[in-house]
Coordinates of C-alpha atoms in Angstrom, one line a residue:
M194 CA 103.1 -11.9 -84.0
G195 CA 103.5 -10.3 -80.8
G196 CA 99.8 -9.8 -79.9
K197 CA 98.8 -7.2 -77.2
V198 CA 97.5 -9.3 -74.1
G199 CA 96.6 -6.4 -72.4
P200 CA 92.8 -5.9 -73.1
P201 CA 91.5 -9.3 -72.7
W202 CA 93.3 -9.3 -68.8
N203 CA 91.4 -5.9 -68.1
A204 CA 88.2 -7.1 -69.1
R205 CA 88.4 -9.9 -66.9
M206 CA 89.7 -7.8 -64.1
C207 CA 86.5 -6.3 -64.1
T208 CA 84.3 -9.2 -64.6
E209 CA 85.3 -10.6 -61.3
E210 CA 85.2 -7.1 -59.5
S211 CA 82.0 -6.7 -60.0
K212 CA 80.9 -10.1 -59.4
S213 CA 82.6 -9.4 -55.9
Q214 CA 80.8 -6.4 -55.3
T215 CA 77.5 -8.3 -56.2
S216 CA 78.0 -11.0 -53.7
K217 CA 78.9 -8.9 -51.1
G218 CA 76.1 -6.8 -51.9
E219 CA 73.5 -9.9 -51.5
G220 CA 75.3 -11.1 -48.3
G221 CA 74.3 -7.7 -46.5
K222 CA 70.8 -7.7 -46.8
M223 CA 71.1 -11.8 -46.1
A224 CA 72.9 -9.7 -42.7
A225 CA 70.4 -7.7 -42.1
L226 CA 67.3 -10.1 -42.8
A227 CA 69.2 -12.0 -40.4
S228 CA 69.5 -10.0 -37.9
S229 CA 65.2 -8.7 -38.1
L230 CA 64.5 -12.0 -37.1
I231 CA 66.6 -12.7 -34.5
R232 CA 65.1 -9.3 -32.9
Q233 CA 61.4 -10.5 -33.6
K234 CA 61.7 -13.8 -31.8
R235 CA 63.5 -11.7 -29.1
A236 CA 60.9 -9.5 -28.7
V237 CA 58.0 -12.0 -28.9
K238 CA 60.3 -14.3 -25.9
D239 CA 59.7 -10.5 -23.8
D240 CA 56.3 -10.3 -24.2
Q241 CA 55.8 -13.7 -23.0
A242 CA 58.4 -13.6 -20.0
N243 CA 56.4 -9.9 -19.2
R244 CA 52.6 -11.6 -18.8
P245 CA 51.5 -12.3 -15.5
V246 CA 51.6 -15.9 -15.4
A247 CA 48.0 -17.2 -14.6
S248 CA 46.9 -19.5 -10.8
K249 CA 46.6 -22.8 -12.0
R250 CA 43.5 -24.0 -10.0
K251 CA 43.1 -26.3 -7.5
P252 CA 41.4 -29.5 -9.0
C253 CA 38.1 -29.4 -6.1
P254 CA 38.1 -33.1 -4.6
K255 CA 35.9 -35.7 -5.4
S256 CA 32.8 -35.6 -3.4
N257 CA 31.4 -38.8 -1.7
K258 CA 28.2 -37.5 -1.0
S259 CA 25.4 -39.2 -2.9
L260 CA 22.5 -37.4 -5.3
C261 CA 20.1 -37.5 -2.7
Q262 CA 22.2 -35.8 0.1
K263 CA 23.1 -33.0 -2.8
Q264 CA 19.2 -32.4 -2.9
I265 CA 19.2 -31.9 0.7
L266 CA 21.7 -29.2 1.1
V267 CA 20.2 -27.3 -2.1
L268 CA 17.0 -27.4 -0.1
I269 CA 18.5 -26.4 3.5
S270 CA 19.7 -23.3 1.2
K271 CA 16.6 -22.2 0.0
V272 CA 15.2 -22.6 3.2
R273 CA 17.8 -20.5 4.6
L274 CA 17.0 -17.4 2.2
C275 CA 12.9 -17.5 2.6
G276 CA 13.6 -17.6 6.0
G277 CA 15.7 -14.5 5.8
R278 CA 13.7 -12.5 3.5
K279 CA 10.5 -13.6 5.6
G280 CA 11.0 -10.5 8.1
R281 CA 10.9 -7.9 5.5
N282 CA 7.7 -9.2 4.4
D283 CA 5.3 -9.5 7.9
K284 CA 5.4 -5.8 8.7
R285 CA 2.9 -4.8 6.4
P286 CA 1.8 -1.2 6.7
E287 CA -2.1 -1.4 7.5
P288 CA -4.8 -0.1 5.7
Q289 CA -5.6 3.7 7.2
L290 CA -8.6 6.0 6.2
K291 CA -8.4 9.4 6.5
G292 CA -11.3 10.7 8.9
I293 CA -12.2 13.5 11.0
V294 CA -12.8 14.0 14.5
T295 CA -15.5 16.6 14.4
R296 CA -18.7 17.9 15.8
L297 CA -22.3 17.4 14.7
Y298 CA -24.0 20.5 15.0
S299 CA -27.5 20.5 14.6
Q300 CA -29.6 22.8 12.5
H301 CA -31.8 23.4 15.3
G302 CA -28.6 24.8 17.5
Y303 CA -27.9 21.1 19.5
Y304 CA -24.7 18.5 19.4
L305 CA -25.7 15.3 18.6
Q306 CA -23.7 13.4 21.9
M307 CA -22.9 10.0 22.9
Q308 CA -22.9 9.4 26.6
P309 CA -20.3 6.8 28.3
D310 CA -23.3 4.2 28.7
G311 CA -24.0 4.2 25.1
T312 CA -26.9 6.6 25.3
V313 CA -27.5 8.9 22.5
D314 CA -29.4 12.4 22.8
S315 CA -28.0 15.7 22.0
T316 CA -26.8 19.2 24.5
R317 CA -26.4 22.8 23.9
D318 CA -22.7 22.5 25.9
E319 CA -20.1 23.1 22.8
S320 CA -17.3 21.6 25.3
S321 CA -19.2 18.0 25.9
S322 CA -16.2 15.7 25.6
F323 CA -19.3 13.2 24.6
S324 CA -20.6 15.3 21.3
Q325 CA -17.0 14.4 19.5
F326 CA -17.2 11.8 16.8
N327 CA -15.1 10.5 14.6
L328 CA -15.9 10.3 10.9
I329 CA -14.5 7.1 9.5
P330 CA -15.0 6.6 5.5
V331 CA -16.0 3.7 4.7
G332 CA -17.2 3.8 1.1
L333 CA -18.0 6.5 -1.6
R334 CA -20.0 8.9 0.7
I335 CA -20.2 6.5 3.1
V336 CA -18.9 6.9 7.0
A337 CA -19.4 5.5 10.3
I338 CA -19.8 7.2 13.1
Q339 CA -17.9 6.5 16.1
G340 CA -18.2 8.1 19.6
A341 CA -14.2 9.2 20.2
K342 CA -14.7 8.6 23.9
T343 CA -16.8 5.3 23.6
G344 CA -15.6 4.1 20.5
L345 CA -19.2 2.7 19.9
Y346 CA -20.7 3.0 16.2
L347 CA -24.1 4.8 16.0
A348 CA -26.4 2.7 14.1
M349 CA -30.1 2.6 12.9
N350 CA -32.1 -0.7 12.9
S351 CA -34.8 -1.7 11.4
E352 CA -37.9 0.5 13.0
G353 CA -36.2 3.8 12.6
Y354 CA -34.5 3.6 16.3
L355 CA -30.8 4.7 16.6
Y356 CA -28.9 3.1 18.9
T357 CA -24.8 2.3 19.7
S358 CA -22.9 -1.2 19.1
E359 CA -19.8 -2.4 19.7
H360 CA -18.8 -3.9 16.1
F361 CA -19.3 -2.4 13.0
T362 CA -22.4 -4.0 10.7
P363 CA -24.4 -2.5 7.7
E364 CA -26.4 -1.1 10.4
C365 CA -23.9 1.6 11.0
R366 CA -23.6 2.5 7.5
F367 CA -24.8 6.1 7.0
K368 CA -24.7 7.9 3.7
E369 CA -23.2 11.7 3.3
S370 CA -24.7 14.4 1.9
V371 CA -24.6 18.1 1.1
F372 CA -28.0 19.8 0.9
E373 CA -28.6 22.8 -0.9
N374 CA -28.3 25.0 2.3
Y375 CA -24.7 23.6 2.7
Y376 CA -25.8 22.1 5.5
V377 CA -25.1 17.8 6.0
T378 CA -27.5 15.0 5.9
Y379 CA -27.3 11.3 7.3
S380 CA -29.1 9.1 6.0
S381 CA -29.1 4.3 6.6
M382 CA -27.6 2.9 4.1
L383 CA -29.6 -0.2 4.8
Y384 CA -33.2 0.6 5.4
R385 CA -35.6 3.4 4.0
Q386 CA -39.7 3.8 3.3
T387 CA -41.1 0.3 1.4
Q388 CA -43.1 2.1 -1.4
S389 CA -42.1 5.6 -1.8
G390 CA -37.9 4.6 -0.9
R391 CA -37.8 7.7 1.4
S392 CA -34.4 7.3 3.0
W393 CA -34.3 7.9 6.9
Y394 CA -32.4 10.3 8.4
I395 CA -30.5 11.0 11.1
G396 CA -32.2 13.8 12.7
I397 CA -32.9 16.5 16.0
N398 CA -36.4 17.7 16.9
R399 CA -36.6 21.5 18.0
D400 CA -36.5 20.0 21.6
G401 CA -33.7 18.6 20.8
Q402 CA -35.1 14.9 21.1
V403 CA -33.2 12.7 18.7
M404 CA -36.1 11.4 16.3
K405 CA -36.8 8.1 14.3
G406 CA -35.2 7.8 11.2
N407 CA -38.5 7.2 9.4
R408 CA -39.7 10.5 10.7
V409 CA -36.7 12.8 9.7
K410 CA -37.1 14.6 6.1
K411 CA -34.4 15.6 4.6
T412 CA -35.7 18.8 3.3
K413 CA -36.4 19.7 7.5
G414 CA -33.8 21.3 9.4
A415 CA -34.5 18.5 12.1
A416 CA -32.3 16.1 9.5
H417 CA -30.0 19.0 8.7
F418 CA -25.7 19.2 10.5
L419 CA -23.2 20.9 10.1
P420 CA -19.3 19.1 11.0
K421 CA -17.6 21.0 13.2
V422 CA -14.3 19.7 12.3
I423 CA -11.6 19.6 15.1
E424 CA -9.0 17.8 13.8
V425 CA -8.2 15.3 10.5
A426 CA -6.8 12.0 12.0
M427 CA -6.3 8.4 10.0
Y428 CA -8.0 5.6 10.9
K429 CA -7.6 1.8 10.7
E430 CA -10.3 0.2 8.5
P431 CA -13.0 -1.6 10.9
S432 CA -14.2 -4.7 10.3
L433 CA -17.5 -5.4 9.2
H434 CA -19.8 -8.0 11.0
E435 CA -22.7 -9.8 9.8
L436 CA -26.2 -8.6 11.8
V437 CA -27.6 -11.7 13.5
S438 CA -31.0 -12.0 11.9
E439 CA -32.3 -12.9 15.6
P440 CA -30.5 -11.7 18.3
V441 CA -30.6 -13.2 21.5
S442 CA -29.9 -10.1 23.3
P443 CA -31.0 -6.6 22.3
P444 CA -28.6 -3.9 21.0
R445 CA -26.5 -2.4 23.4
K446 CA -28.5 1.2 23.8
T447 CA -31.4 2.1 21.9
V448 CA -31.6 5.9 22.0
K449 CA -34.6 7.5 24.0
T450 CA -36.5 9.5 21.0
S451 CA -39.5 11.6 21.3
D452 CA -40.9 8.2 20.0
S453 CA -39.7 6.0 22.1
P454 CA -41.6 3.0 23.6
S455 CA -42.7 5.1 27.3
L456 CA -41.7 2.5 30.7
K457 CA -44.3 0.3 32.8
N458 CA -43.1 -1.0 35.9
G459 CA -39.2 -0.7 34.7
Q460 CA -39.6 -2.6 31.0
K461 CA -40.4 -0.9 28.1
E462 CA -44.0 -1.5 26.0
A463 CA -43.0 -2.9 22.7
P464 CA -44.0 0.2 20.2
K465 CA -46.7 -0.1 17.8
A466 CA -46.8 -1.0 14.3
E467 CA -46.8 2.6 12.2
A468 CA -48.3 1.9 8.9
S469 CA -45.3 3.4 6.0

């Protein structure tokens, strides 16, 4: 009758021990998870504490200015800006033309010169200061011939006479051309022969007299000049003045040429009409 109770009791004890071990393992996992969550929360708090605190912007005080007053202030600020930039734009460089100071040496051995009173003649003296001219380019192969000492411009009128002018006019424009013998000719840009269309040239004859433009031929030595350059210079572009159709006074000074009108009683005779 007396049966053995040992084995069932041992089995019960083993089961309880395994349950207690299982519960201990689950408890350890929960504790590890809780500690990791705590560490993460602490790390987030530390990051927030280390961030620089942004300064709070002060609210702008409410302006009592009307819309009209605000527009006036904007307009004044724009005017100030324009006034500040105005000084820079005022100083604009004037247009500069690259020309030369030269002497015009004729093939007949004379230098063209302009006297202080405006008379244009010739001289053999190479050192004459009145034989210096400013050759100012005013177009493509077009020049203005200005006396370096007098400041007057050389011009040719409708009769072919050379004269000097204080102002730069269309009669002061001359075409500069290089001839076959490398001499240079200067012809009027305004006047030429009516029928043949032949140009009128600046010329000096063998006697050193300045000739009428309609008597000078480009193939003759009277029209050939050799510019002897003294220096290169920069010039301001001359202002072009219009010609007066009926001038009240004659040109400043007409050149005394070989065909110039003679003098009678201190007055010049009118030149005879010539067939072109």
